[in-house]
């Protein structure tokens, strides 16, 4: 009995004095482990008489349970102390920089479209849309390219096998659907479905059977149409000049009109902007010496042909209109110094990282940045 009481006091003192978890574990092993002191006493039970074993056995079980409970209690205390120490000393560094993420870029064509909406929006134009898959009427015939007209040759495209709806005005011509060769088809749809006056732009993908450094089978165009009473070439010239100067951000950019032919306008013109040679490259703008002034074609324009107005149910005796159409890739190449048109459609993300625009830091024609 004395042995048990002494052992209990001794172990209790040791347990209370243990100041870390390792020391506590050592005490546990020395008391309750295979060769522990309590275990050794338990082993003596076998050599006792049944009466002795009964009383000693009970006492030893009480001792074992008490020591086990004391160990658990002290373990809890020590774990709490350890946690408090860690909380006081350890820090989470929330100032670490975040892992770099791949950032997407706005494609230069999308950027150009946004700029066009801003510029023409400020001039009071609305934006219209039309389908990429067109019929002969909207792409050619209504635009005064009747079937067999030689100007159709300049816009060879891709035909689909399914037949298109044939308009009553369309005497003959191809009945297959086709991929539109220009956005001028949207002019027709817009005039058919709206009463003048209107001032509208549209843009989108256009298709031709072309492939070289300056021509691709799919490209983008923008179209502008303005129909009202008493519209003249002067309106066309003023609108176009303001537009190209705002787009290229050059206030005195020279603009030149050259007579040209498009079946859907009369008179028709090609519009050129001025540039001059600078070092190895070129610079858009007015040359100091008039002899150094060079010209580059950027779009086609003209007064909407009276046949086109009539085809769309607009009375040419009352209304006149101007229209122009521009290739978006060419304009974007000129503005941002991109040399090969085909690279627009290579889907090379390195090209986009170089020429694309940060979504949060894009040039904006409205703010002039
Ligand atoms: C037209 O497409 C006329 N519809 C434009 C127009 C509208 C004239 C309204 C008058 C009134 P053109 O075929 O010239 O015109 O094409 C216009 C522009 O599209 C060209 O100046 C060029 O920049 C671009 N373009 C034409 N074909 C391709 C091509 N295969 N790849 C890339 N750009 C092209």
PDB file of C-alpha atoms and ligand atoms in Angstrom, residues 154-155 181-184 187 208 210-211 214-221 223-224 262 264-265 269-270 297-302 323-330 341, ligand 1:
ATOM      1  CA  UNK A 154     -13.727  41.152-108.621  1.00  0.00           C
ATOM      2  CA  UNK A 155     -15.513  39.605-105.662  1.00  0.00           C
ATOM      3  CA  UNK A 181     -18.038  39.514-100.083  1.00  0.00           C
ATOM      4  CA  UNK A 182     -18.573  42.900 -98.446  1.00  0.00           C
ATOM      5  CA  UNK A 183     -20.623  44.565 -95.737  1.00  0.00           C
ATOM      6  CA  UNK A 184     -22.530  46.528 -98.415  1.00  0.00           C
ATOM      7  CA  UNK A 187     -26.828  48.571 -96.478  1.00  0.00           C
ATOM      8  CA  UNK A 208     -13.382  36.351-100.877  1.00  0.00           C
ATOM      9  CA  UNK A 210      -8.077  35.587-102.168  1.00  0.00           C
ATOM     10  CA  UNK A 211      -4.770  34.675-100.467  1.00  0.00           C
ATOM     11  CA  UNK A 214      -2.417  41.748 -98.307  1.00  0.00           C
ATOM     12  CA  UNK A 215      -5.469  39.546 -98.982  1.00  0.00           C
ATOM     13  CA  UNK A 216      -6.990  36.736 -96.918  1.00  0.00           C
ATOM     14  CA  UNK A 217     -10.085  34.587 -97.622  1.00  0.00           C
ATOM     15  CA  UNK A 218     -11.756  36.007 -94.512  1.00  0.00           C
ATOM     16  CA  UNK A 219     -11.291  39.625 -93.471  1.00  0.00           C
ATOM     17  CA  UNK A 220     -13.315  42.386 -91.847  1.00  0.00           C
ATOM     18  CA  UNK A 221     -15.011  45.406 -93.340  1.00  0.00           C
ATOM     19  CA  UNK A 223     -19.667  50.058 -93.962  1.00  0.00           C
ATOM     20  CA  UNK A 224     -21.192  53.472 -93.473  1.00  0.00           C
ATOM     21  CA  UNK A 262     -18.430  50.524-107.824  1.00  0.00           C
ATOM     22  CA  UNK A 264     -23.724  50.563-106.274  1.00  0.00           C
ATOM     23  CA  UNK A 265     -22.548  54.199-106.172  1.00  0.00           C
ATOM     24  CA  UNK A 269     -14.460  57.288-105.411  1.00  0.00           C
ATOM     25  CA  UNK A 270     -11.426  55.654-103.859  1.00  0.00           C
ATOM     26  CA  UNK A 297      -5.842  53.948-100.719  1.00  0.00           C
ATOM     27  CA  UNK A 298      -7.866  53.053 -97.641  1.00  0.00           C
ATOM     28  CA  UNK A 299     -11.493  52.749 -98.713  1.00  0.00           C
ATOM     29  CA  UNK A 300     -14.178  52.949-101.389  1.00  0.00           C
ATOM     30  CA  UNK A 301     -16.996  55.519-101.270  1.00  0.00           C
ATOM     31  CA  UNK A 302     -19.680  57.282-103.266  1.00  0.00           C
ATOM     32  CA  UNK A 323     -21.873  55.251 -98.413  1.00  0.00           C
ATOM     33  CA  UNK A 324     -18.372  54.011 -97.883  1.00  0.00           C
ATOM     34  CA  UNK A 325     -16.682  50.726 -97.031  1.00  0.00           C
ATOM     35  CA  UNK A 326     -13.281  50.039 -95.515  1.00  0.00           C
ATOM     36  CA  UNK A 327     -11.125  46.962 -94.862  1.00  0.00           C
ATOM     37  CA  UNK A 328     -10.511  46.833 -91.098  1.00  0.00           C
ATOM     38  CA  UNK A 329      -7.257  44.870 -91.257  1.00  0.00           C
ATOM     39  CA  UNK A 330      -5.630  47.380 -93.586  1.00  0.00           C
ATOM     40  CA  UNK A 341      -2.252  40.844 -92.849  1.00  0.00           C
TER      41      UNK A 341
HETATM   42  C1  LIG B   1     -15.892  47.091-101.421  1.00  0.00           C
HETATM   43  O1  LIG B   1     -15.921  46.000-100.868  1.00  0.00           O
HETATM   44  C2  LIG B   1     -17.042  48.005-101.385  1.00  0.00           C
HETATM   45  N1  LIG B   1     -18.203  47.349-100.888  1.00  0.00           N
HETATM   46  C3  LIG B   1     -16.717  49.247-100.565  1.00  0.00           C
HETATM   47  C4  LIG B   1     -17.688  50.383-100.780  1.00  0.00           C
HETATM   48  C5  LIG B   1     -18.736  50.560 -99.921  1.00  0.00           C
HETATM   49  C6  LIG B   1     -17.514  51.255-101.851  1.00  0.00           C
HETATM   50  C7  LIG B   1     -19.657  51.603-100.112  1.00  0.00           C
HETATM   51  C8  LIG B   1     -18.408  52.304-102.068  1.00  0.00           C
HETATM   52  C9  LIG B   1     -19.472  52.472-101.181  1.00  0.00           C
HETATM   53  P1  LIG B   1     -13.414  46.808-102.176  1.00  0.00           P
HETATM   54  O2  LIG B   1     -13.605  45.599-102.969  1.00  0.00           O
HETATM   55  O3  LIG B   1     -12.437  47.804-102.686  1.00  0.00           O
HETATM   56  O4  LIG B   1     -14.776  47.617-101.942  1.00  0.00           O
HETATM   57  O5  LIG B   1     -12.996  46.397-100.683  1.00  0.00           O
HETATM   58  C10 LIG B   1     -12.893  47.365 -99.665  1.00  0.00           C
HETATM   59  C11 LIG B   1     -11.656  47.072 -98.795  1.00  0.00           C
HETATM   60  O6  LIG B   1     -11.695  45.735 -98.293  1.00  0.00           O
HETATM   61  C12 LIG B   1     -10.337  47.142 -99.555  1.00  0.00           C
HETATM   62  O7  LIG B   1      -9.876  48.459 -99.646  1.00  0.00           O
HETATM   63  C13 LIG B   1      -9.439  46.311 -98.676  1.00  0.00           C
HETATM   64  O8  LIG B   1      -8.965  47.071 -97.585  1.00  0.00           O
HETATM   65  C14 LIG B   1     -10.380  45.273 -98.112  1.00  0.00           C
HETATM   66  N2  LIG B   1     -10.218  43.976 -98.787  1.00  0.00           N
HETATM   67  C15 LIG B   1     -10.750  43.568 -99.962  1.00  0.00           C
HETATM   68  N3  LIG B   1     -10.413  42.282-100.208  1.00  0.00           N
HETATM   69  C16 LIG B   1      -9.639  41.878 -99.162  1.00  0.00           C
HETATM   70  C17 LIG B   1      -9.002  40.652 -98.790  1.00  0.00           C
HETATM   71  N4  LIG B   1      -9.106  39.561 -99.541  1.00  0.00           N
HETATM   72  N5  LIG B   1      -8.299  40.599 -97.647  1.00  0.00           N
HETATM   73  C18 LIG B   1      -8.225  41.677 -96.843  1.00  0.00           C
HETATM   74  N6  LIG B   1      -8.821  42.854 -97.099  1.00  0.00           N
HETATM   75  C19 LIG B   1      -9.523  42.960 -98.249  1.00  0.00           C
END
